[in-house]
């Protein structure tokens, strides 16, 4: 990096000494770009960067359209597939701003030669420089430096010596030149290549077996030979190679057995110097497996450090290496468990494999750790659309336990998974059992708090009184906040129960509390570096809070980001269904039926449905989409399916599953009697639930099916309720429909203003069309 940003960001390193959360770095640099603009970031040799840095660069590049910053990235084609994927993402973000550089022309080489050696360099000499280097800029600069060092005259008579000089700057020639400096200098250069970047001279001396005086002489020789140079890192000075190609050539020249041994020594030296297991792990990854229990423990400690700073991928690599050692028999299940934790919801399939192994290995996990592994495995199974397997696992483990906290935890997890099981056979029975247990609880510990949340979520989906739903949710908090041990990052209960808590608030019209909860989730996951399914779902729920508030533009942005994050985890997972469903509903509210259909097509939003319930109800949203895109008959069929599913589950929340009002509107022209029955039942259920949004929406639907003064009276009531609700889009919709029915200029104008503020382009267009004709308005 250069320019003003150079004061704040260190140059990219081949191996980072500390890994920061990718999204936290994106946010930090984004803020910096707004403070110091216009800003240019230059990144050279990006293919040498570590994977974590490239992941940051790829994520940052996606946000450049919104920032006053120019990022220039120079790279070669990387050999590593993961690095190539990141750099491909950077290139895709650049769009037409990608260029492949050509070699220097003979004239350009001549100009560079004369600028370096003097204007007296003759044409044959300059031409030979170009012929020897093939116009490669790096090789040309290095060759001209060698010409200066050797005091070779830049004339035709000297041109024959250029090829020998060029060989000494690369490959075997460079190695031969290094060896000519002596064994001590060679060992020092090897040690520097092992350490990578930001090379500490004392550490390199220790690794090379040299005393400080010898190391100082070696460093000076290597500087003079243009192999090493000094670099400034903030207030510190360290050594680095003049170019990564030199570092690579020196590293490759180390005999393999010696290189492996030196990595082992480097790990010891790095640890002895106080840098910690994470810094040493880079070297331990290169050491051959050798039944070393100490190395296994070092890699486990390094993984814990990586996880603590938000680098789960680095943690995973350390644990996988420890597994290869191999570990002792009693350590192996713990390693599989830790690997399962590191990959949780970034790769559900991988997580399932490791946790299965942790539970099946003998001797295996015991006590609370085994219960925790079972809960995590059930979570991974659910997010891999294997909910029934998760329930069987929980039931089998519960049967082995005596009454107590561990058994209660598994029972609570069982209730949780049953509560989101779309194919549950006895939903009313499960609801009764849950109510019998939870309604007696005061929320004295986290087990009781979880059961209260599950009861609140169940009551919300069933459309029970919203005030009671909120009261149970509040009892699950401690002074209005999540209890210790029940936070978004706490592993004991998982984030799903908190998603149920936030959803209960969301559909009970307590959007402020839902927004606070889900915003906290995004912040905590980003800070911890969790970029998998946790963060994807947190973005989805924040987006849906925006949708319910009527902030449709913001909602769309969050939901698209959620799907982008979910795509990294896998395809066709339950998290895709939730985010896609929310996005489709948002796009329909914006009047973008075509875009909504494109999302549905991309994510196969249709039968067969996942084993988990989808929020909001997938059948209802798909029915609405089909009607909006002109497939009315298909839409009616889908809404009828929604009705049957809701009835079977006892779900009567008319906001979470709005099929009744949509079905009534669709049936009104052909079956007005059935439509009237549906609306009447929707009004009963809305009154039972008792939120302003539910009652207002039921009244708005009833008004649409009436005529004359009765219609206007119902619309007026609907507007009153929806104005009091926190849902601005539904309020705007009621205003516009009321204005159109009453031919009221003032109501239409108010509705238009609200629609514009919400980003409801389709609704605003409807209002404008009526206002522009102006006929009959008063």
XYZ file of C-alpha atoms in Angstrom:
778
model
C 0.000 0.000 0.000
C 1.173 3.515 -0.674
C 0.128 7.134 -0.196
C -1.790 8.195 2.873
C -3.143 4.723 3.513
C 0.425 3.537 4.039
C 0.315 5.148 7.455
C -2.447 2.804 8.532
C -2.047 -0.538 6.744
C 1.062 -2.716 6.706
C 2.145 -4.270 3.366
C 0.712 -7.668 2.475
C 2.809 -10.481 3.866
C 3.445 -13.950 2.514
C 2.386 -15.309 5.922
C 0.532 -13.143 8.416
C 1.667 -13.149 12.037
C -1.842 -12.526 13.232
C -5.101 -13.118 11.380
C -7.934 -10.633 11.781
C -11.608 -11.226 10.999
C -12.128 -10.630 7.292
C -15.309 -8.617 7.676
C -13.851 -6.525 10.515
C -10.969 -5.554 8.211
C -13.422 -4.690 5.451
C -15.299 -2.409 7.836
C -12.073 -0.820 9.130
C -10.693 -0.036 5.669
C -14.116 1.175 4.522
C -14.147 3.706 7.366
C -10.572 4.705 6.546
C -11.529 5.237 2.902
C -14.267 7.648 3.919
C -11.933 9.570 6.240
C -9.052 9.916 3.756
C -10.497 10.326 0.318
C -9.870 10.184 -2.579
C -7.751 7.168 -1.681
C -5.554 4.797 -3.692
C -4.434 1.370 -2.474
C -1.686 -0.300 -4.520
C -1.127 -4.021 -3.952
C 1.748 -5.639 -5.808
C 2.421 -9.377 -6.113
C -0.972 -10.280 -4.675
C -0.400 -13.936 -5.599
C 2.174 -14.125 -2.781
C -0.309 -13.103 -0.100
C -1.685 -15.550 2.442
C -5.221 -16.877 2.033
C -6.692 -14.770 4.866
C -5.404 -11.567 3.242
C -6.804 -12.594 -0.130
C -10.188 -13.351 1.442
C -10.179 -9.833 2.888
C -9.222 -8.383 -0.513
C -12.012 -10.296 -2.277
C -14.589 -9.173 0.292
C -13.356 -5.561 0.144
C -13.393 -5.503 -3.665
C -17.123 -6.298 -3.678
C -17.825 -3.043 -1.811
C -15.765 -0.664 -3.935
C -18.772 0.725 -5.797
C -19.861 2.402 -2.559
C -16.443 3.788 -1.554
C -14.284 6.710 -2.781
C -11.247 4.488 -3.248
C -9.237 3.066 -6.146
C -7.607 -0.322 -5.581
C -4.889 -1.419 -8.005
C -3.879 -5.074 -7.726
C -0.979 -6.656 -9.597
C -0.703 -10.444 -9.690
C 0.585 -13.462 -11.505
C -1.500 -16.595 -11.916
C -1.329 -18.305 -8.498
C -0.744 -22.032 -8.146
C -3.006 -22.481 -5.113
C -6.673 -23.065 -6.050
C -8.073 -21.206 -3.032
C -5.859 -18.184 -3.770
C -6.878 -18.328 -7.432
C -10.548 -18.294 -6.415
C -10.057 -15.169 -4.292
C -8.156 -13.358 -7.028
C -10.799 -14.360 -9.580
C -13.376 -12.701 -7.299
C -11.215 -9.559 -7.226
C -10.975 -9.587 -11.021
C -14.754 -10.046 -11.307
C -15.287 -7.015 -9.065
C -12.969 -5.012 -11.326
C -15.173 -5.838 -14.342
C -13.721 -3.972 -17.380
C -10.842 -2.636 -15.247
C -8.728 -5.770 -15.719
C -5.654 -5.698 -17.941
C -2.954 -8.240 -18.740
C 0.433 -6.534 -18.918
C 2.719 -7.115 -21.889
C 6.483 -7.525 -21.774
C 8.664 -4.449 -22.225
C 9.278 -3.535 -25.840
C 12.837 -3.054 -27.130
C 12.356 0.715 -27.029
C 11.022 0.603 -23.454
C 13.945 -1.606 -22.407
C 16.374 0.831 -24.007
C 14.771 3.717 -22.165
C 15.002 1.880 -18.834
C 18.614 0.892 -19.525
C 19.680 4.472 -20.267
C 17.741 5.821 -17.302
C 19.654 3.402 -15.051
C 23.137 3.295 -16.604
C 23.310 6.621 -18.401
C 22.484 8.021 -21.786
C 25.740 6.700 -23.237
C 24.439 3.090 -23.283
C 24.606 2.163 -26.961
C 21.874 0.556 -29.071
C 23.442 -2.965 -29.419
C 23.879 -3.157 -25.631
C 20.299 -2.066 -25.005
C 19.035 -4.527 -27.581
C 20.939 -7.353 -25.876
C 19.424 -6.428 -22.498
C 15.999 -6.868 -24.074
C 16.974 -10.152 -25.755
C 18.414 -11.621 -22.544
C 15.456 -10.707 -20.319
C 12.676 -11.151 -22.871
C 11.294 -7.807 -21.737
C 10.494 -9.136 -18.217
C 10.412 -5.987 -16.038
C 11.721 -7.674 -12.885
C 14.558 -9.430 -14.677
C 15.462 -6.234 -16.549
C 15.738 -4.209 -13.352
C 17.765 -6.941 -11.623
C 20.100 -7.329 -14.612
C 20.756 -3.586 -14.795
C 21.530 -3.581 -11.068
C 24.083 -6.365 -11.675
C 25.594 -4.327 -14.503
C 26.001 -1.380 -12.139
C 27.530 -3.557 -9.395
C 30.007 -5.147 -11.802
C 30.909 -1.748 -13.355
C 30.340 -3.256 -16.797
C 30.468 -0.640 -19.537
C 27.116 -0.400 -21.405
C 28.675 -0.915 -24.833
C 28.404 -3.479 -27.576
C 31.717 -5.110 -26.556
C 30.254 -5.940 -23.128
C 26.938 -7.300 -24.363
C 28.183 -10.890 -24.425
C 28.566 -10.850 -20.614
C 24.898 -10.027 -20.015
C 23.636 -13.603 -20.227
C 25.976 -14.797 -17.485
C 24.976 -11.878 -15.278
C 21.267 -12.554 -15.868
C 21.622 -16.207 -14.829
C 23.082 -15.099 -11.498
C 19.898 -13.150 -10.730
C 17.502 -16.091 -10.902
C 17.095 -19.842 -10.419
C 20.273 -21.875 -10.130
C 22.343 -18.829 -10.957
C 20.980 -17.053 -7.918
C 21.648 -20.129 -5.788
C 25.228 -20.317 -7.080
C 25.717 -16.619 -6.340
C 24.366 -17.158 -2.839
C 26.670 -20.116 -2.240
C 29.621 -18.032 -3.383
C 29.015 -15.745 -0.408
C 29.963 -18.539 1.979
C 28.278 -21.193 4.105
C 27.356 -18.761 6.881
C 25.575 -16.395 4.481
C 23.813 -19.328 2.824
C 22.570 -20.637 6.184
C 21.398 -17.137 7.142
C 19.539 -16.770 3.820
C 17.967 -20.201 4.315
C 16.804 -19.191 7.782
C 15.337 -15.985 6.351
C 13.481 -17.968 3.674
C 12.071 -20.306 6.331
C 10.838 -17.354 8.412
C 9.140 -15.819 5.354
C 8.537 -12.094 5.718
C 9.186 -9.430 8.336
C 12.349 -11.342 9.189
C 13.768 -10.741 12.649
C 17.581 -10.808 12.331
C 18.017 -12.267 15.810
C 15.542 -15.048 15.118
C 17.220 -15.822 11.783
C 20.606 -15.940 13.523
C 19.236 -18.339 16.147
C 17.789 -20.572 13.438
C 21.049 -20.498 11.425
C 23.186 -21.229 14.493
C 25.112 -17.940 14.238
C 26.136 -15.435 16.861
C 25.004 -11.795 16.480
C 28.318 -10.669 14.984
C 28.308 -13.413 12.368
C 24.666 -12.719 11.567
C 25.372 -9.018 11.101
C 28.138 -9.758 8.588
C 25.904 -12.196 6.703
C 23.024 -9.723 6.538
C 25.354 -7.070 5.153
C 26.678 -9.428 2.457
C 23.146 -10.401 1.454
C 22.113 -6.746 1.262
C 25.073 -6.005 -0.988
C 24.136 -8.965 -3.201
C 20.557 -7.607 -3.533
C 19.088 -10.702 -1.890
C 17.909 -9.085 1.341
C 16.940 -5.512 2.117
C 15.709 -3.512 5.102
C 12.001 -2.852 5.509
C 10.149 -0.585 7.920
C 6.993 -1.881 9.631
C 5.579 1.025 11.620
C 8.122 1.728 14.348
C 10.017 -1.524 13.707
C 12.705 -2.413 11.187
C 13.150 -5.915 9.838
C 14.726 -7.739 6.935
C 12.886 -8.950 3.855
C 13.837 -10.398 0.501
C 14.278 -7.948 -2.333
C 11.585 -9.812 -4.266
C 9.326 -12.805 -3.548
C 10.878 -14.664 -6.491
C 14.234 -14.491 -4.730
C 12.645 -15.742 -1.517
C 11.040 -18.601 -3.439
C 14.305 -19.533 -5.190
C 16.222 -19.581 -1.896
C 13.481 -21.584 -0.159
C 13.329 -24.143 -3.001
C 17.145 -24.491 -2.891
C 17.069 -25.785 0.683
C 17.356 -29.611 0.632
C 13.921 -31.046 1.535
C 15.091 -32.871 4.665
C 16.952 -29.787 5.860
C 13.968 -27.562 5.097
C 11.647 -29.755 7.163
C 14.114 -29.814 10.052
C 14.520 -26.044 9.901
C 10.758 -25.555 10.067
C 10.756 -27.645 13.227
C 13.584 -25.520 14.657
C 11.783 -22.362 13.568
C 8.661 -23.434 15.438
C 10.753 -23.897 18.577
C 12.558 -20.568 18.066
C 9.328 -18.651 17.403
C 7.737 -20.135 20.513
C 10.853 -19.488 22.621
C 10.856 -15.850 21.506
C 7.369 -15.417 22.984
C 5.301 -15.279 19.780
C 2.910 -18.060 20.819
C 1.472 -21.243 19.254
C -0.373 -19.521 16.388
C 2.854 -17.969 15.051
C 4.676 -21.288 15.389
C 1.880 -23.257 13.713
C 2.907 -22.068 10.256
C 6.170 -23.972 10.662
C 4.640 -26.977 12.367
C 2.361 -27.421 9.347
C 5.512 -28.216 7.309
C 6.886 -30.827 9.708
C 6.390 -34.486 8.750
C 3.982 -36.523 10.945
C 5.981 -38.382 13.585
C 3.727 -39.601 16.443
C 4.569 -36.487 18.456
C 1.979 -35.825 21.201
C 3.584 -32.454 21.964
C 3.083 -31.273 18.376
C -0.578 -32.305 18.579
C -1.049 -30.166 21.681
C 0.817 -27.250 20.083
C -1.493 -27.364 17.064
C -4.565 -27.550 19.290
C -3.330 -24.510 21.206
C -2.644 -22.694 17.914
C -6.170 -23.516 16.732
C -7.613 -21.994 19.900
C -5.611 -18.809 19.261
C -6.777 -18.651 15.651
C -10.399 -19.089 16.706
C -10.012 -16.391 19.354
C -9.013 -13.818 16.704
C -11.643 -14.908 14.195
C -9.682 -17.209 11.876
C -11.603 -20.520 11.774
C -9.939 -21.613 8.500
C -6.484 -21.285 10.056
C -7.743 -23.211 13.092
C -9.079 -25.944 10.836
C -5.696 -26.333 9.081
C -3.920 -26.682 12.431
C -6.351 -29.317 13.698
C -6.243 -31.285 10.445
C -2.438 -31.348 10.702
C -2.677 -32.548 14.314
C -4.951 -35.368 13.171
C -2.261 -36.507 10.700
C 0.403 -36.825 13.439
C -1.586 -38.985 14.577
C -2.850 -38.119 18.061
C -3.025 -40.526 20.980
C -6.174 -42.656 21.070
C -7.733 -40.720 23.955
C -7.006 -37.393 22.227
C -8.418 -38.315 18.813
C -12.138 -37.856 19.670
C -11.332 -34.452 21.188
C -9.566 -33.455 17.976
C -12.546 -34.512 15.872
C -14.821 -32.559 18.221
C -12.654 -29.434 17.920
C -12.610 -29.793 14.129
C -16.379 -30.061 14.155
C -16.560 -26.845 16.182
C -14.171 -25.047 13.808
C -16.195 -25.980 10.717
C -19.669 -25.558 12.256
C -22.013 -24.023 9.639
C -19.143 -23.154 7.297
C -19.297 -26.715 5.997
C -22.164 -28.736 7.521
C -21.096 -31.956 5.770
C -17.537 -31.694 7.121
C -18.855 -30.867 10.572
C -21.123 -33.920 10.538
C -18.204 -36.189 9.603
C -15.944 -34.935 12.396
C -18.607 -34.974 15.101
C -19.748 -38.438 14.052
C -16.150 -39.583 14.422
C -15.847 -37.866 17.815
C -18.920 -39.691 19.112
C -18.104 -43.083 17.573
C -14.396 -43.265 18.542
C -13.453 -45.496 21.472
C -12.503 -44.278 24.027
C -14.849 -41.443 23.244
C -16.196 -38.234 24.670
C -17.909 -38.342 28.024
C -20.053 -36.154 30.247
C -20.982 -32.625 29.251
C -18.543 -32.675 26.329
C -20.380 -35.609 24.752
C -23.733 -33.889 25.247
C -22.300 -30.752 23.631
C -21.018 -32.788 20.661
C -24.470 -34.370 20.248
C -26.132 -30.930 20.274
C -23.643 -29.549 17.748
C -24.042 -32.596 15.514
C -27.819 -32.219 15.603
C -27.390 -28.564 14.650
C -25.198 -29.440 11.669
C -27.692 -32.121 10.584
C -30.562 -29.619 10.711
C -28.630 -27.127 8.591
C -27.832 -29.898 6.131
C -31.587 -30.601 5.790
C -31.367 -33.801 7.857
C -33.741 -32.780 10.620
C -35.235 -36.225 11.222
C -31.745 -37.682 11.709
C -31.091 -34.904 14.226
C -34.212 -35.808 16.195
C -33.291 -39.509 16.236
C -29.802 -38.641 17.473
C -31.159 -36.464 20.303
C -33.724 -39.085 21.343
C -31.153 -41.904 21.399
C -28.741 -39.911 23.544
C -31.505 -38.696 25.896
C -32.498 -42.293 26.609
C -28.985 -42.981 27.950
C -29.039 -40.169 30.526
C -30.454 -39.947 34.010
C -32.611 -36.934 34.942
C -30.512 -33.829 35.385
C -29.159 -30.732 33.549
C -27.670 -32.711 30.646
C -30.909 -34.581 29.989
C -32.912 -31.335 30.292
C -30.633 -29.712 27.717
C -31.234 -32.519 25.237
C -34.982 -32.371 25.850
C -34.944 -28.633 25.165
C -32.984 -29.205 21.939
C -35.538 -31.869 20.958
C -38.385 -29.374 21.469
C -36.436 -26.822 19.427
C -35.951 -29.091 16.414
C -39.531 -30.359 16.583
C -40.703 -26.745 16.659
C -39.186 -26.104 13.227
C -39.975 -29.530 11.742
C -42.245 -28.954 8.779
C -43.364 -32.578 8.708
C -44.144 -32.927 12.406
C -46.957 -35.446 12.897
C -48.346 -34.243 16.230
C -47.669 -30.540 16.424
C -50.639 -29.791 18.747
C -49.505 -32.560 21.103
C -45.963 -31.238 21.198
C -47.309 -27.737 21.851
C -49.363 -28.997 24.791
C -46.382 -30.816 26.314
C -44.171 -27.772 25.873
C -46.794 -25.515 27.439
C -47.175 -27.831 30.450
C -43.434 -27.601 31.115
C -42.652 -23.999 30.193
C -45.673 -22.167 31.566
C -44.558 -23.036 35.105
C -41.024 -21.646 34.652
C -39.714 -18.310 35.891
C -36.506 -18.205 33.828
C -34.119 -18.814 36.736
C -31.385 -20.454 34.650
C -30.549 -20.840 30.976
C -32.351 -24.161 30.603
C -35.562 -22.519 31.825
C -34.915 -19.459 29.644
C -34.515 -21.642 26.563
C -37.785 -23.441 27.288
C -39.518 -20.058 27.693
C -38.182 -18.972 24.294
C -39.344 -22.200 22.681
C -42.770 -21.744 24.234
C -42.932 -18.123 23.028
C -41.934 -19.135 19.496
C -44.503 -21.923 19.432
C -47.215 -19.561 20.698
C -46.228 -16.989 18.078
C -46.470 -19.472 15.203
C -49.848 -20.668 16.518
C -51.149 -17.106 16.690
C -51.712 -17.031 20.451
C -51.932 -13.688 22.238
C -48.962 -11.546 21.197
C -48.677 -9.812 24.577
C -48.192 -13.197 26.241
C -45.639 -14.126 23.590
C -43.660 -10.971 24.348
C -43.985 -11.477 28.108
C -42.412 -14.961 27.810
C -39.622 -13.552 25.622
C -38.918 -10.832 28.165
C -38.757 -13.414 30.974
C -36.003 -15.187 29.041
C -33.800 -12.067 29.229
C -31.807 -10.695 32.158
C -32.351 -6.971 32.620
C -33.458 -6.748 29.012
C -30.328 -8.433 27.654
C -29.250 -11.950 26.733
C -28.191 -13.941 29.770
C -24.515 -14.894 30.230
C -23.943 -18.206 28.481
C -26.866 -17.616 26.142
C -25.243 -15.171 23.736
C -24.833 -15.412 19.977
C -21.316 -16.844 20.295
C -21.988 -19.141 23.230
C -21.849 -22.762 22.065
C -24.019 -24.525 24.639
C -27.452 -23.813 23.138
C -26.665 -22.658 19.606
C -27.892 -19.588 17.810
C -31.165 -21.121 16.597
C -32.892 -20.566 19.928
C -31.947 -16.878 19.771
C -33.230 -16.718 16.192
C -36.529 -18.037 17.581
C -36.458 -15.328 20.261
C -35.877 -12.599 17.684
C -38.519 -14.046 15.353
C -41.070 -14.089 18.166
C -40.456 -10.399 18.779
C -40.452 -9.699 15.034
C -43.860 -11.205 14.254
C -45.345 -9.843 17.492
C -44.738 -6.250 16.298
C -41.771 -5.678 18.667
C -39.483 -4.804 15.791
C -37.195 -2.619 17.909
C -36.294 -5.595 20.109
C -35.896 -7.907 17.130
C -33.660 -5.414 15.355
C -31.486 -4.960 18.439
C -31.046 -8.731 18.803
C -30.235 -9.485 15.175
C -27.973 -6.448 14.754
C -26.040 -7.650 17.786
C -25.725 -11.055 16.109
C -24.218 -9.554 12.944
C -21.796 -7.456 14.985
C -20.662 -10.375 17.143
C -20.255 -12.771 14.229
C -18.293 -10.244 12.194
C -16.041 -9.437 15.138
C -15.420 -13.137 15.766
C -14.726 -13.779 12.072
C -17.666 -16.159 11.602
C -18.467 -15.883 7.917
C -20.519 -19.042 7.414
C -24.129 -19.919 8.059
C -24.306 -17.978 11.327
C -23.537 -14.676 9.626
C -25.689 -15.513 6.604
C -28.768 -16.090 8.766
C -28.028 -13.046 10.933
C -27.992 -10.892 7.787
C -31.222 -12.511 6.644
C -33.041 -11.704 9.869
C -31.731 -8.137 9.984
C -32.925 -7.796 6.400
C -36.346 -9.139 7.284
C -36.648 -6.723 10.215
C -36.036 -3.966 7.657
C -38.705 -5.548 5.450
C -41.242 -5.489 8.276
C -40.333 -1.906 9.130
C -40.880 -0.910 5.497
C -37.218 -0.177 4.753
C -37.402 -2.232 1.589
C -34.187 -1.014 -0.052
C -32.128 -1.822 3.037
C -33.940 -5.134 3.368
C -33.042 -6.146 -0.168
C -29.364 -5.292 0.383
C -29.108 -7.349 3.592
C -30.948 -10.314 2.101
C -28.804 -10.401 -1.030
C -25.723 -10.318 1.178
C -27.193 -13.179 3.204
C -27.573 -15.307 0.096
C -24.055 -14.449 -1.031
C -22.700 -15.665 2.316
C -24.915 -18.759 2.256
C -23.654 -19.647 -1.229
C -20.158 -20.013 0.253
C -21.425 -22.671 2.659
C -23.149 -24.898 0.097
C -26.241 -25.101 -2.078
C -29.876 -25.970 -1.401
C -29.503 -25.650 2.380
C -32.322 -24.531 4.714
C -30.573 -21.186 5.219
C -30.997 -20.537 1.473
C -34.736 -21.110 1.797
C -35.166 -18.571 4.591
C -33.086 -15.871 2.904
C -34.590 -16.495 -0.540
C -38.135 -16.490 0.857
C -37.547 -13.211 2.675
C -35.938 -11.658 -0.414
C -38.758 -12.787 -2.722
C -41.363 -11.284 -0.409
C -39.337 -8.050 -0.207
C -38.985 -7.802 -3.975
C -42.725 -8.366 -4.411
C -43.361 -5.534 -1.958
C -41.074 -3.345 -4.039
C -43.050 -4.229 -7.172
C -40.216 -6.259 -8.712
C -42.002 -9.486 -9.570
C -39.542 -10.328 -12.346
C -36.554 -10.083 -10.024
C -38.418 -12.097 -7.395
C -39.010 -14.842 -9.956
C -35.316 -14.786 -10.897
C -34.385 -15.384 -7.247
C -36.934 -18.204 -7.042
C -35.490 -19.824 -10.166
C -31.909 -19.492 -8.976
C -32.599 -21.123 -5.610
C -35.225 -23.636 -6.790
C -37.833 -22.037 -4.571
C -40.585 -24.606 -4.927
C -41.353 -28.277 -4.294
C -39.788 -30.293 -2.766
C -39.618 -28.119 0.350
C -37.012 -28.517 3.119
C -37.702 -30.485 6.273
C -37.598 -27.291 8.362
C -40.232 -24.583 8.428
C -39.358 -21.433 6.505
C -39.848 -17.896 7.804
C -42.049 -16.379 6.493
C -44.186 -19.307 5.333
C -42.759 -20.572 2.036
C -46.102 -21.774 0.599
C -47.681 -18.368 1.257
C -44.829 -16.462 -0.355
C -44.630 -18.778 -3.358
C -48.410 -18.494 -3.854
C -48.113 -14.705 -3.783
C -45.237 -14.876 -6.309
C -47.193 -17.105 -8.690
C -50.194 -14.750 -8.635
C -47.938 -11.696 -9.103
C -46.378 -13.272 -12.200
C -49.756 -14.115 -13.768
C -49.992 -17.815 -12.837
C -53.143 -17.318 -10.788
C -54.401 -20.906 -10.839
C -51.023 -22.254 -9.705
C -50.909 -19.569 -7.047
C -54.336 -20.549 -5.702
C -53.244 -24.201 -5.528
C -50.114 -23.233 -3.616
C -52.108 -21.136 -1.160
C -54.501 -24.046 -0.632
C -51.491 -26.206 0.265
C -50.413 -23.485 2.702
C -53.877 -23.615 4.297
C -53.712 -27.379 4.799
C -50.175 -27.245 6.229
C -51.094 -24.456 8.634
C -54.194 -26.257 9.810
C -52.235 -29.468 10.417
C -49.640 -27.650 12.507
C -52.130 -25.423 14.303
C -50.385 -22.359 12.922
C -52.637 -19.326 12.785
C -50.264 -16.354 12.678
C -51.682 -14.373 9.766
C -48.503 -12.285 9.363
C -45.981 -15.120 9.426
C -48.239 -17.187 7.119
C -50.392 -14.665 5.178
C -51.980 -17.223 2.882
C -55.608 -16.531 3.965
C -55.823 -12.937 2.764
C -54.013 -13.656 -0.502
C -56.226 -16.689 -1.159
C -59.375 -14.694 -0.392
C -58.405 -11.980 -2.875
C -57.590 -14.569 -5.544
C -60.879 -16.472 -5.028
C -63.130 -13.397 -4.744
C -63.991 -13.168 -8.483
C -64.947 -16.869 -8.784
C -65.900 -17.991 -5.276
C -66.922 -14.952 -3.212
C -68.542 -17.099 -0.519
C -65.300 -19.008 0.216
C -63.377 -15.747 0.042
C -65.674 -14.161 2.642
C -65.238 -17.183 4.940
C -61.472 -16.940 4.668
C -61.481 -13.234 5.494
C -63.828 -13.735 8.446
C -61.549 -16.451 9.864
C -58.457 -14.292 9.249
C -60.056 -11.462 11.217
C -60.810 -13.821 14.119
C -57.228 -15.097 14.169
C -55.823 -11.561 13.862
C -57.940 -10.391 16.797
C -56.771 -13.397 18.787
C -53.122 -12.552 18.082
C -53.878 -8.913 18.774
C -51.140 -6.932 16.997
C -51.919 -3.748 15.097
C -50.327 -5.194 11.974
C -52.338 -8.431 12.021
C -55.651 -6.664 12.666
C -54.923 -3.912 10.154
C -53.970 -6.358 7.409
C -57.095 -8.474 8.010
C -59.240 -5.328 7.821
C -57.498 -4.220 4.621
C -58.253 -7.567 3.017
C -61.867 -7.447 4.184
C -62.217 -3.956 2.705
C -60.906 -5.128 -0.652
C -63.787 -7.611 -0.882
C -66.486 -5.051 -0.021
C -68.015 -2.096 -1.873
C -69.547 1.245 -1.065
C -69.516 2.785 2.374
C -68.766 -0.502 4.116
C -65.565 -0.769 2.129
C -64.516 2.774 3.058
C -65.281 2.157 6.726
C -63.146 -0.984 6.757
C -60.283 0.786 4.929
C -60.428 3.654 7.422
C -60.135 1.186 10.306
C -57.298 -0.650 8.554
C -55.397 2.628 8.067
C -55.855 3.499 11.745
C -54.450 0.168 12.930
C -51.586 0.111 10.433
C -50.591 3.685 11.192
C -50.146 2.552 14.813
C -48.147 -0.504 13.753
C -44.354 -0.411 13.117
C -44.850 -1.719 9.536
C -44.597 1.279 7.224
C -45.079 -0.612 3.944
C -48.399 -2.135 5.045
C -49.474 1.345 6.180
C -48.526 2.786 2.772
C -50.422 0.002 1.015
C -53.552 0.651 3.061
C -53.330 4.414 2.419
C -53.042 3.968 -1.332
C -55.888 1.435 -1.504
C -58.038 3.638 0.732
C -57.247 6.660 -1.414
C -58.149 4.796 -4.600
C -61.421 3.499 -3.119
C -62.398 6.884 -1.672
C -61.024 8.840 -4.664
C -59.213 10.916 -2.022
C -56.422 13.154 -3.235
C -55.012 13.604 0.274
C -54.967 9.876 1.075
C -53.302 9.065 -2.236
C -50.648 11.715 -1.704
C -49.938 10.439 1.809
C -49.763 6.891 0.475
C -47.442 7.973 -2.332
C -45.099 9.707 0.121
C -45.020 6.628 2.346
C -44.467 4.295 -0.618
C -41.518 6.358 -1.841
C -39.989 6.405 1.641
C -40.319 2.621 1.814
C -38.779 1.986 -1.607
C -42.058 0.407 -2.779
C -41.662 1.401 -6.412
C -44.606 -0.605 -7.717
C -47.003 0.842 -5.136
C -45.726 4.361 -5.788
C -46.303 3.867 -9.525
C -49.908 2.786 -8.877
C -50.546 5.875 -6.767
C -48.922 8.198 -9.337
C -50.974 6.708 -12.142
C -54.241 7.482 -10.324
C -53.048 10.948 -9.328
C -51.964 11.800 -12.867
C -55.369 10.934 -14.334
C -56.997 12.949 -11.554
C -60.502 11.997 -12.640
C -63.014 11.936 -9.799
C -60.430 12.780 -7.125
C -61.464 15.165 -4.392
